[in-house]
Short mmCIF file of C-alpha atoms in Angstrom, two decimals:
data_model
loop_
_atom_site.label_atom_id
_atom_site.label_comp_id
_atom_site.label_asym_id
_atom_site.label_seq_id
_atom_site.Cartn_x
_atom_site.Cartn_y
_atom_site.Cartn_z
CA MET R 110 0.00 0.00 0.00
CA ARG R 111 2.26 2.71 -1.36
CA LEU R 112 -0.10 5.58 -0.53
CA LYS R 113 -1.17 4.62 2.97
CA GLY R 114 -2.05 7.61 5.12
CA ARG R 115 -2.14 10.10 2.26
CA THR R 116 -5.02 12.34 1.25
CA ALA R 117 -5.93 12.50 -2.42
CA LEU R 118 -8.23 14.64 -4.55
CA VAL R 119 -9.42 13.21 -7.88
CA THR R 120 -11.43 15.44 -10.20
CA GLY R 121 -13.83 13.87 -12.66
CA GLY R 122 -13.83 10.92 -10.29
CA GLY R 123 -17.48 10.06 -10.76
CA SER R 124 -17.06 7.95 -13.89
CA GLY R 125 -14.70 6.50 -16.48
CA ILE R 126 -10.97 7.01 -16.04
CA GLY R 127 -11.48 9.17 -12.96
CA ALA R 128 -13.44 6.45 -11.20
CA GLY R 129 -10.68 3.95 -12.01
CA ILE R 130 -8.07 6.34 -10.60
CA ALA R 131 -10.01 7.01 -7.40
CA GLU R 132 -10.52 3.29 -6.83
CA ARG R 133 -6.84 2.48 -7.46
CA LEU R 134 -5.54 5.23 -5.15
CA ALA R 135 -7.87 4.03 -2.41
CA ARG R 136 -6.69 0.46 -2.92
CA GLU R 137 -3.13 1.75 -2.51
CA GLY R 138 -4.13 3.18 0.90
CA ALA R 139 -5.03 6.80 0.13
CA SER R 140 -8.12 8.52 1.48
CA VAL R 141 -9.84 9.96 -1.58
CA LEU R 142 -12.13 12.91 -2.15
CA VAL R 143 -14.03 11.93 -5.30
CA ALA R 144 -14.86 15.26 -6.94
CA ASP R 145 -17.20 15.57 -9.89
CA ILE R 146 -19.82 17.99 -11.18
CA ASN R 147 -22.08 14.91 -11.20
CA PHE R 148 -22.49 14.41 -7.45
CA GLU R 149 -24.54 11.25 -7.93
CA GLY R 150 -21.72 9.64 -9.89
CA ALA R 151 -19.15 10.73 -7.30
CA THR R 152 -21.32 9.27 -4.55
CA THR R 153 -21.60 5.94 -6.35
CA VAL R 154 -17.82 5.69 -6.75
CA ALA R 155 -17.15 6.73 -3.14
CA ASP R 156 -19.65 4.15 -1.90
CA GLU R 157 -18.02 1.43 -4.00
CA ILE R 158 -14.63 2.33 -2.52
CA GLY R 159 -16.10 2.12 0.96
CA ARG R 160 -17.62 -1.30 0.30
CA ALA R 161 -14.20 -2.49 -0.88
CA GLY R 162 -12.65 -1.43 2.43
CA GLY R 163 -11.24 1.92 1.32
CA GLN R 164 -11.91 5.44 2.50
CA ALA R 165 -13.58 7.99 0.21
CA LEU R 166 -16.11 10.78 0.18
CA PRO R 167 -17.95 12.45 -2.73
CA PHE R 168 -17.80 16.17 -3.47
CA ARG R 169 -19.62 18.24 -6.08
CA MET R 170 -17.11 20.39 -7.95
CA ASP R 171 -17.00 22.55 -11.06
CA VAL R 172 -13.30 22.18 -11.85
CA ALA R 173 -13.02 25.60 -13.50
CA SER R 174 -14.39 27.37 -10.43
CA GLU R 175 -11.74 28.76 -8.08
CA VAL R 176 -14.28 28.74 -5.26
CA ASP R 177 -15.12 25.06 -5.83
CA ALA R 178 -11.45 24.09 -6.12
CA ALA R 179 -10.54 25.80 -2.86
CA ALA R 180 -13.56 24.23 -1.17
CA ALA R 181 -12.61 20.76 -2.43
CA VAL R 182 -9.09 21.08 -1.04
CA ALA R 183 -10.45 22.35 2.27
CA GLU R 184 -12.96 19.48 2.44
CA ALA R 185 -10.30 16.88 1.70
CA GLU R 186 -8.02 18.25 4.40
CA SER R 187 -10.75 18.65 7.01
CA ARG R 188 -11.95 15.07 6.50
CA PHE R 189 -8.71 13.20 5.87
CA GLY R 190 -5.72 15.38 6.71
CA ARG R 191 -3.19 17.33 4.72
CA LEU R 192 -3.56 17.05 0.94
CA ARG R 193 -0.67 15.14 -0.62
CA ILE R 194 -2.04 13.96 -3.99
CA ALA R 195 -4.11 15.79 -6.60
CA VAL R 196 -5.16 14.23 -9.89
CA CYS R 197 -6.45 16.74 -12.44
CA ASN R 198 -8.52 14.35 -14.50
CA ALA R 199 -11.86 16.03 -15.28
CA GLY R 200 -12.45 16.56 -18.96
CA ILE R 201 -14.94 16.60 -21.80
CA THR R 202 -14.61 16.11 -25.54
CA ASP R 203 -16.29 17.48 -28.64
CA ARG R 204 -15.58 16.14 -32.13
CA VAL R 205 -16.48 18.94 -34.54
CA PRO R 206 -14.70 19.99 -37.77
CA VAL R 207 -12.90 23.33 -37.54
CA LEU R 208 -15.12 25.01 -40.13
CA GLU R 209 -18.24 24.05 -38.20
CA MET R 210 -17.19 24.53 -34.57
CA PRO R 211 -18.96 27.40 -32.78
CA LEU R 212 -16.79 29.48 -30.48
CA VAL R 213 -19.00 28.61 -27.51
CA ALA R 214 -18.26 24.90 -28.03
CA PHE R 215 -14.51 25.55 -28.29
CA GLU R 216 -14.55 27.66 -25.12
CA LYS R 217 -16.52 25.03 -23.20
CA VAL R 218 -13.89 22.35 -23.83
CA ILE R 219 -11.01 24.70 -23.02
CA ARG R 220 -12.73 25.84 -19.83
CA THR R 221 -13.32 22.35 -18.48
CA ASN R 222 -10.12 20.66 -19.63
CA LEU R 223 -7.36 23.26 -19.56
CA ILE R 224 -8.65 25.95 -17.22
CA GLY R 225 -10.07 23.25 -14.93
CA CYS R 226 -6.67 21.55 -14.77
CA PHE R 227 -4.94 24.84 -13.93
CA VAL R 228 -7.47 25.87 -11.29
CA THR R 229 -7.37 22.47 -9.58
CA ALA R 230 -3.59 22.23 -9.68
CA GLN R 231 -3.19 25.75 -8.35
CA ALA R 232 -5.54 25.17 -5.42
CA ALA R 233 -3.84 21.88 -4.58
CA ALA R 234 -0.36 23.39 -4.88
CA ARG R 235 -1.22 26.25 -2.55
CA ALA R 236 -2.14 23.71 0.11
CA MET R 237 0.90 21.52 -0.53
CA ALA R 238 3.27 24.51 -0.41
CA ARG R 239 1.96 25.68 2.95
CA GLY R 240 4.11 25.64 6.07
CA SER R 241 7.76 24.95 6.78
CA GLU R 242 10.10 23.04 4.48
CA GLY R 243 9.45 19.79 6.33
CA GLU R 244 5.69 20.20 6.05
CA ARG R 245 5.53 20.95 2.33
CA GLY R 246 5.27 18.56 -0.55
CA GLY R 247 2.99 16.38 -2.58
CA ARG R 248 2.19 14.94 -5.99
CA ILE R 249 0.14 16.51 -8.76
CA VAL R 250 -0.77 14.33 -11.74
CA THR R 251 -2.43 15.86 -14.78
CA ILE R 252 -4.35 13.86 -17.35
CA SER R 253 -3.72 14.80 -20.98
CA SER R 254 -4.25 12.66 -24.08
CA VAL R 255 -2.40 11.54 -27.17
CA SER R 256 -4.82 13.91 -28.91
CA GLY R 257 -2.70 16.71 -27.46
CA GLN R 258 0.30 15.41 -29.39
CA PHE R 259 -1.16 14.89 -32.88
CA GLY R 260 -3.41 16.72 -35.30
CA GLY R 261 -6.48 14.50 -35.15
CA THR R 262 -9.55 15.38 -37.21
CA GLY R 263 -12.39 16.96 -35.27
CA ARG R 264 -10.11 17.62 -32.30
CA ALA R 265 -9.46 21.37 -32.54
CA ALA R 266 -10.78 22.13 -29.05
CA TYR R 267 -9.95 18.83 -27.37
CA GLY R 268 -6.46 18.61 -28.89
CA ALA R 269 -5.68 22.24 -28.02
CA SER R 270 -6.83 21.73 -24.44
CA LYS R 271 -4.75 18.58 -23.99
CA GLY R 272 -1.70 20.08 -25.68
CA GLY R 273 -2.04 23.00 -23.29
CA ILE R 274 -2.15 20.61 -20.35
CA GLU R 275 1.14 19.05 -21.44
CA THR R 276 2.92 22.42 -21.43
CA LEU R 277 1.18 23.44 -18.21
CA THR R 278 2.47 20.24 -16.59
CA LYS R 279 6.05 21.20 -17.42
CA VAL R 280 5.61 24.72 -16.06
CA LEU R 281 4.03 23.44 -12.86
CA ALA R 282 6.86 20.94 -12.41
CA VAL R 283 9.50 23.65 -12.71
CA GLU R 284 7.78 26.23 -10.51
CA LEU R 285 6.58 23.88 -7.78
CA ALA R 286 9.68 21.69 -7.35
CA PRO R 287 11.21 24.08 -4.75
CA TYR R 288 8.19 23.36 -2.54
CA GLY R 289 8.69 19.60 -2.71
CA ILE R 290 5.76 19.21 -5.11
CA VAL R 291 6.40 16.70 -7.89
CA VAL R 292 4.29 17.22 -11.01
CA ASN R 293 3.87 14.77 -13.88
CA GLY R 294 1.17 13.81 -16.34
CA VAL R 295 -0.41 10.82 -18.00
CA ALA R 296 -1.49 10.87 -21.64
CA PRO R 297 -3.97 8.07 -22.30
CA GLY R 298 -4.45 6.63 -25.73
CA PRO R 299 -7.85 5.31 -26.80
CA THR R 300 -9.57 4.08 -23.66
CA GLN R 301 -12.74 2.05 -23.32
CA ILE R 302 -15.15 4.13 -21.25
CA ALA R 303 -18.83 4.99 -21.55
CA ARG R 304 -18.24 8.24 -23.45
CA THR R 305 -15.87 6.58 -25.95
CA ALA R 306 -18.36 6.18 -28.75
CA HIS R 307 -15.96 5.13 -31.51
CA GLY R 308 -17.48 3.48 -34.53
CA PRO R 309 -15.79 0.63 -36.46
CA ARG R 310 -13.80 2.92 -38.77
CA GLN R 311 -12.49 5.08 -35.92
CA ARG R 312 -11.56 2.02 -33.86
CA ALA R 313 -9.71 0.56 -36.82
CA ALA R 314 -7.85 3.84 -37.38
CA PHE R 315 -6.59 3.74 -33.79
CA LEU R 316 -5.85 0.03 -33.61
CA ASP R 317 -3.92 0.05 -36.89
CA ARG R 318 -1.37 2.40 -35.27
CA MET R 319 -1.10 0.55 -31.96
CA ALA R 320 1.50 -2.06 -31.07
CA LEU R 321 -0.89 -3.50 -28.49
CA LYS R 322 -4.05 -4.17 -30.43
CA ARG R 323 -6.63 -3.15 -27.86
CA TYR R 324 -8.08 -0.11 -26.15
CA ALA R 325 -6.90 0.74 -22.64
CA SER R 326 -9.11 0.20 -19.61
CA PRO R 327 -9.46 2.82 -16.87
CA GLN R 328 -7.38 0.48 -14.71
CA ASP R 329 -4.47 0.74 -17.16
CA ILE R 330 -4.48 4.52 -16.77
CA ALA R 331 -4.99 4.32 -13.01
CA ALA R 332 -1.91 2.13 -12.58
CA ALA R 333 0.27 4.83 -14.13
CA VAL R 334 -1.33 7.52 -11.96
CA ALA R 335 -0.74 5.46 -8.82
CA PHE R 336 2.95 5.16 -9.73
CA LEU R 337 3.31 8.90 -10.33
CA SER R 338 1.50 9.58 -7.04
CA SER R 339 3.93 7.44 -5.06
CA ASP R 340 7.46 7.76 -3.72
CA ASP R 341 8.58 5.49 -6.57
CA CYS R 342 8.72 8.55 -8.84
CA ASP R 343 10.81 10.79 -6.58
CA PHE R 344 13.18 11.73 -9.42
CA ILE R 345 10.65 12.08 -12.24
CA ALA R 346 9.31 15.59 -12.84
CA GLY R 347 7.63 17.35 -15.73
CA HIS R 348 7.21 14.07 -17.60
CA MET R 349 4.21 13.07 -19.68
CA LEU R 350 3.77 9.29 -19.52
CA ASN R 351 1.94 7.96 -22.56
CA VAL R 352 -0.30 5.02 -21.69
CA ASP R 353 -1.34 4.38 -25.24
CA GLY R 354 -0.50 0.83 -26.27
CA GLY R 355 2.31 2.11 -28.48
CA PHE R 356 0.14 4.54 -30.46
CA ALA R 357 2.64 7.42 -30.32
CA ALA R 358 5.53 5.12 -31.25
CA ALA R 359 4.05 4.16 -34.61
CA GLY R 360 4.93 5.64 -37.96
CA VAL R 361 3.87 4.30 -41.34
CA LEU R 362 2.39 0.84 -40.81
CA TYR R 363 2.10 -1.79 -43.53
CA ASP R 364 2.81 -5.45 -44.05
CA PRO R 365 6.15 -5.82 -45.89
CA ALA R 366 4.87 -9.13 -47.28
CA GLU R 367 2.43 -7.12 -49.38
CA GLY R 368 5.28 -5.42 -51.21
CA SER R 369 6.19 -1.76 -51.59
#
């Protein structure tokens, strides 16, 4: 139990990848505040953690709200003790061609994904940086996407938000290191969750580029987050860990047996 006795905040923890992360951190011994704008979903996940023998509480949070972020950190610390882990996971997607995307749709994705990541990380870092040198410290893990590393069709807003998160992660790592706060990120590849509504052609386009011919599960992503939240990554900072089945490693793929 690498995280025993530590307090963790997971945004977007009420479903999908966030639920997997919250459950894994609790299994590793952390006490988890499961934060989500969908309080019912957060409650379901927190209850499941409790039934499994872990410790968790739900919290309703708009990740782009400074007031909500500060309140979530305060709630986590009042219930479980000093915040040591924050996972900035909450996100939405919108697949719309550039020529058709309304500004309001673009702004909505940027607000939730990029601004929400910044606001959550800032609130968590302020708590982790508090006090004397011996009292400071913690882990912040951001969740990006391979869509932030490539020019995927229909991903103007989502890709921009995730690319922004990758640069933000590096800046946070540099600025917060003097406070003993280690910041890294995870970039999932295609992951099988409820909101992943990929049709056959889109699935084939992903799988054709992947060394491991399957979609990730939330548990695959959660395992990487648990590692980056632990003391095992003491000398890793500002790194974006792709959990993508080899998607980013691929170039042109074809069967040489078919000829040039």
